[in-house]
Structures are given as structure tokens and as C-alpha cells.
Amino acid sequence: MDDRIQVMCQDIQAMPELLSKEADVVIMNNVFQFFNEPAIQQQIWKFIRAETKKKPGLLLVTLPSLQEQLKEASLSANKLLKGWVKEVKLDYEGGWFQEINDDELDEIKQVHLYKVL
């Protein structure tokens, strides 16, 4: 799978082609709110939005939701998300999670999937 999956641990702003051309799926787990001041977070989110809009169909998997992360960055989620992404509703009732407890299911439900428009 090394030829299909890459884990990148770099400043995303130094790799615009990753978002605009190369990636099919981008996974972001608590990416900025604990590591950067709101002004830097705003800059990064605006960059991510601009670059990902160049690749319609790109999937973004986030934890927590984009709405929550943008709010943490003091950005208007409604304004930024409009015309950028559409959330894909995930099915948690399909029998996939029968073997886990409610706390674990609550954590899983914090994962969100978005498709770039």
C-alpha cells in the first residue's frame, strides 16, 4: 500500500499541489486548533479552501467537524463552507458498530466526511 497511501507531516501551506492535484482523500485530525493562534489558523483554512477548490471531488475526513474547527479559528463556517464542500452523512446504524460501547460510538461520530464541490 506504500504506493497508494502517504502520510505527510509538514506545513500544508508548503505543499499546495498535494491539495490541488495529488490527493484523493485528505484526513485531518485536530489539525490546527491546539497548535496555532487563531490568526494563523484563519490563514491556513483559507489556504486549504482555495487549494482544495481546484480539485472537485476531493474527500476531506475531519475530526472534529469543519464547522467546529472553523469556529475555533474565529471564522464564519457558513460563509467559508458555502460553495466549497458538502458534508456526506455517514451511516452509524448499519450494523458496523454493534460490538462497541456508547462512548466509543460517540467518538466515532465525531468523524466527518466532506466532498469538495
PDB file of N, CA and C in Angstrom, residues 73-116:
ATOM      1  N   ALA A  73     -11.305  28.816  14.927  1.00  0.00           N
ATOM      2  CA  ALA A  73     -10.409  29.764  14.262  1.00  0.00           C
ATOM      3  C   ALA A  73     -11.052  31.144  14.112  1.00  0.00           C
ATOM      4  N   SER A  74     -12.215  31.318  14.729  1.00  0.00           N
ATOM      5  CA  SER A  74     -12.961  32.588  14.654  1.00  0.00           C
ATOM      6  C   SER A  74     -13.344  32.939  13.219  1.00  0.00           C
ATOM      7  N   LEU A  75     -13.695  31.915  12.440  1.00  0.00           N
ATOM      8  CA  LEU A  75     -14.153  32.107  11.068  1.00  0.00           C
ATOM      9  C   LEU A  75     -15.631  31.747  10.978  1.00  0.00           C
ATOM     10  N   SER A  76     -16.324  32.332  10.034  1.00  0.00           N
ATOM     11  CA  SER A  76     -17.729  32.022   9.792  1.00  0.00           C
ATOM     12  C   SER A  76     -17.817  30.724   8.996  1.00  0.00           C
ATOM     13  N   ALA A  77     -18.248  29.661   9.654  1.00  0.00           N
ATOM     14  CA  ALA A  77     -18.337  28.362   8.984  1.00  0.00           C
ATOM     15  C   ALA A  77     -19.306  28.424   7.809  1.00  0.00           C
ATOM     16  N   ASN A  78     -20.466  29.034   8.005  1.00  0.00           N
ATOM     17  CA  ASN A  78     -21.451  29.101   6.919  1.00  0.00           C
ATOM     18  C   ASN A  78     -20.873  29.795   5.700  1.00  0.00           C
ATOM     19  N   LYS A  79     -20.180  30.879   5.918  1.00  0.00           N
ATOM     20  CA  LYS A  79     -19.610  31.649   4.808  1.00  0.00           C
ATOM     21  C   LYS A  79     -18.507  30.860   4.097  1.00  0.00           C
ATOM     22  N   LEU A  80     -17.619  30.238   4.861  1.00  0.00           N
ATOM     23  CA  LEU A  80     -16.484  29.532   4.262  1.00  0.00           C
ATOM     24  C   LEU A  80     -16.900  28.216   3.597  1.00  0.00           C
ATOM     25  N   LEU A  81     -17.861  27.518   4.184  1.00  0.00           N
ATOM     26  CA  LEU A  81     -18.261  26.219   3.648  1.00  0.00           C
ATOM     27  C   LEU A  81     -19.126  26.349   2.396  1.00  0.00           C
ATOM     28  N   LYS A  82     -19.837  27.461   2.272  1.00  0.00           N
ATOM     29  CA  LYS A  82     -20.727  27.662   1.120  1.00  0.00           C
ATOM     30  C   LYS A  82     -19.913  27.658  -0.178  1.00  0.00           C
ATOM     31  N   GLY A  83     -20.307  26.792  -1.091  1.00  0.00           N
ATOM     32  CA  GLY A  83     -19.622  26.699  -2.370  1.00  0.00           C
ATOM     33  C   GLY A  83     -18.288  25.967  -2.325  1.00  0.00           C
ATOM     34  N   TRP A  84     -17.933  25.430  -1.155  1.00  0.00           N
ATOM     35  CA  TRP A  84     -16.656  24.727  -1.017  1.00  0.00           C
ATOM     36  C   TRP A  84     -16.867  23.222  -0.874  1.00  0.00           C
ATOM     37  N   VAL A  85     -17.597  22.815   0.158  1.00  0.00           N
ATOM     38  CA  VAL A  85     -17.777  21.392   0.436  1.00  0.00           C
ATOM     39  C   VAL A  85     -19.232  21.083   0.752  1.00  0.00           C
ATOM     40  N   LYS A  86     -19.548  19.804   0.609  1.00  0.00           N
ATOM     41  CA  LYS A  86     -20.844  19.298   1.054  1.00  0.00           C
ATOM     42  C   LYS A  86     -20.557  18.133   1.983  1.00  0.00           C
ATOM     43  N   GLU A  87     -21.186  18.147   3.154  1.00  0.00           N
ATOM     44  CA  GLU A  87     -20.968  17.044   4.082  1.00  0.00           C
ATOM     45  C   GLU A  87     -21.694  15.800   3.588  1.00  0.00           C
ATOM     46  N   VAL A  88     -21.000  14.674   3.672  1.00  0.00           N
ATOM     47  CA  VAL A  88     -21.570  13.374   3.330  1.00  0.00           C
ATOM     48  C   VAL A  88     -22.006  12.738   4.643  1.00  0.00           C
ATOM     49  N   LYS A  89     -23.281  12.473   4.771  1.00  0.00           N
ATOM     50  CA  LYS A  89     -23.790  11.873   6.006  1.00  0.00           C
ATOM     51  C   LYS A  89     -23.320  10.428   6.105  1.00  0.00           C
ATOM     52  N   LEU A  90     -22.777  10.088   7.239  1.00  0.00           N
ATOM     53  CA  LEU A  90     -22.272   8.739   7.469  1.00  0.00           C
ATOM     54  C   LEU A  90     -23.325   7.911   8.193  1.00  0.00           C
ATOM     55  N   ASP A  91     -23.421   6.634   7.859  1.00  0.00           N
ATOM     56  CA  ASP A  91     -24.409   5.736   8.445  1.00  0.00           C
ATOM     57  C   ASP A  91     -23.777   4.984   9.612  1.00  0.00           C
ATOM     58  N   TYR A  92     -24.216   5.329  10.811  1.00  0.00           N
ATOM     59  CA  TYR A  92     -23.689   4.670  12.006  1.00  0.00           C
ATOM     60  C   TYR A  92     -24.597   3.538  12.479  1.00  0.00           C
ATOM     61  N   GLU A  93     -25.725   3.370  11.809  1.00  0.00           N
ATOM     62  CA  GLU A  93     -26.717   2.392  12.249  1.00  0.00           C
ATOM     63  C   GLU A  93     -26.702   1.127  11.398  1.00  0.00           C
ATOM     64  N   GLY A  94     -25.783   0.994  10.475  1.00  0.00           N
ATOM     65  CA  GLY A  94     -25.781  -0.122   9.539  1.00  0.00           C
ATOM     66  C   GLY A  94     -25.234  -1.431  10.088  1.00  0.00           C
ATOM     67  N   GLY A  95     -25.037  -1.533  11.376  1.00  0.00           N
ATOM     68  CA  GLY A  95     -24.548  -2.767  11.960  1.00  0.00           C
ATOM     69  C   GLY A  95     -23.038  -2.857  12.077  1.00  0.00           C
ATOM     70  N   TRP A  96     -22.345  -1.831  11.622  1.00  0.00           N
ATOM     71  CA  TRP A  96     -20.880  -1.845  11.660  1.00  0.00           C
ATOM     72  C   TRP A  96     -20.330  -1.723  13.076  1.00  0.00           C
ATOM     73  N   PHE A  97     -21.099  -1.118  13.965  1.00  0.00           N
ATOM     74  CA  PHE A  97     -20.568  -0.763  15.280  1.00  0.00           C
ATOM     75  C   PHE A  97     -21.306  -1.463  16.420  1.00  0.00           C
ATOM     76  N   GLN A  98     -21.816  -2.643  16.170  1.00  0.00           N
ATOM     77  CA  GLN A  98     -22.575  -3.368  17.187  1.00  0.00           C
ATOM     78  C   GLN A  98     -21.715  -3.812  18.365  1.00  0.00           C
ATOM     79  N   GLU A  99     -20.443  -4.013  18.133  1.00  0.00           N
ATOM     80  CA  GLU A  99     -19.566  -4.589  19.150  1.00  0.00           C
ATOM     81  C   GLU A  99     -18.900  -3.549  20.052  1.00  0.00           C
ATOM     82  N   ILE A 100     -19.202  -2.266  19.874  1.00  0.00           N
ATOM     83  CA  ILE A 100     -18.519  -1.253  20.677  1.00  0.00           C
ATOM     84  C   ILE A 100     -19.498  -0.582  21.634  1.00  0.00           C
ATOM     85  N   ASN A 101     -18.944   0.032  22.681  1.00  0.00           N
ATOM     86  CA  ASN A 101     -19.801   0.685  23.667  1.00  0.00           C
ATOM     87  C   ASN A 101     -20.194   2.091  23.203  1.00  0.00           C
ATOM     88  N   ASP A 102     -21.109   2.700  23.928  1.00  0.00           N
ATOM     89  CA  ASP A 102     -21.646   4.010  23.538  1.00  0.00           C
ATOM     90  C   ASP A 102     -20.584   5.102  23.513  1.00  0.00           C
ATOM     91  N   ASP A 103     -19.634   5.065  24.450  1.00  0.00           N
ATOM     92  CA  ASP A 103     -18.570   6.080  24.461  1.00  0.00           C
ATOM     93  C   ASP A 103     -17.720   5.995  23.196  1.00  0.00           C
ATOM     94  N   GLU A 104     -17.386   4.782  22.798  1.00  0.00           N
ATOM     95  CA  GLU A 104     -16.605   4.602  21.570  1.00  0.00           C
ATOM     96  C   GLU A 104     -17.397   5.061  20.349  1.00  0.00           C
ATOM     97  N   LEU A 105     -18.686   4.772  20.315  1.00  0.00           N
ATOM     98  CA  LEU A 105     -19.529   5.197  19.201  1.00  0.00           C
ATOM     99  C   LEU A 105     -19.619   6.721  19.147  1.00  0.00           C
ATOM    100  N   ASP A 106     -19.711   7.364  20.306  1.00  0.00           N
ATOM    101  CA  ASP A 106     -19.733   8.835  20.339  1.00  0.00           C
ATOM    102  C   ASP A 106     -18.454   9.412  19.746  1.00  0.00           C
ATOM    103  N   GLU A 107     -17.318   8.783  20.028  1.00  0.00           N
ATOM    104  CA  GLU A 107     -16.050   9.246  19.450  1.00  0.00           C
ATOM    105  C   GLU A 107     -16.030   9.056  17.940  1.00  0.00           C
ATOM    106  N   ILE A 108     -16.518   7.929  17.480  1.00  0.00           N
ATOM    107  CA  ILE A 108     -16.562   7.665  16.039  1.00  0.00           C
ATOM    108  C   ILE A 108     -17.449   8.685  15.340  1.00  0.00           C
ATOM    109  N   LYS A 109     -18.532   9.084  15.983  1.00  0.00           N
ATOM    110  CA  LYS A 109     -19.463  10.044  15.384  1.00  0.00           C
ATOM    111  C   LYS A 109     -18.875  11.451  15.271  1.00  0.00           C
ATOM    112  N   GLN A 110     -17.716  11.675  15.856  1.00  0.00           N
ATOM    113  CA  GLN A 110     -17.037  12.968  15.712  1.00  0.00           C
ATOM    114  C   GLN A 110     -16.265  13.057  14.392  1.00  0.00           C
ATOM    115  N   VAL A 111     -16.159  11.956  13.677  1.00  0.00           N
ATOM    116  CA  VAL A 111     -15.502  11.936  12.370  1.00  0.00           C
ATOM    117  C   VAL A 111     -16.515  12.396  11.323  1.00  0.00           C
ATOM    118  N   HIS A 112     -16.090  13.326  10.465  1.00  0.00           N
ATOM    119  CA  HIS A 112     -16.973  13.879   9.435  1.00  0.00           C
ATOM    120  C   HIS A 112     -16.320  13.732   8.066  1.00  0.00           C
ATOM    121  N   LEU A 113     -17.157  13.533   7.057  1.00  0.00           N
ATOM    122  CA  LEU A 113     -16.702  13.375   5.683  1.00  0.00           C
ATOM    123  C   LEU A 113     -17.308  14.474   4.825  1.00  0.00           C
ATOM    124  N   TYR A 114     -16.467  15.124   4.029  1.00  0.00           N
ATOM    125  CA  TYR A 114     -16.900  16.204   3.146  1.00  0.00           C
ATOM    126  C   TYR A 114     -16.381  15.933   1.740  1.00  0.00           C
ATOM    127  N   LYS A 115     -17.177  16.343   0.765  1.00  0.00           N
ATOM    128  CA  LYS A 115     -16.771  16.250  -0.638  1.00  0.00           C
ATOM    129  C   LYS A 115     -16.645  17.663  -1.183  1.00  0.00           C
ATOM    130  N   VAL A 116     -15.496  17.958  -1.788  1.00  0.00           N
ATOM    131  CA  VAL A 116     -15.260  19.280  -2.361  1.00  0.00           C
ATOM    132  C   VAL A 116     -16.136  19.440  -3.601  1.00  0.00           C
TER     133      VAL A 116
END
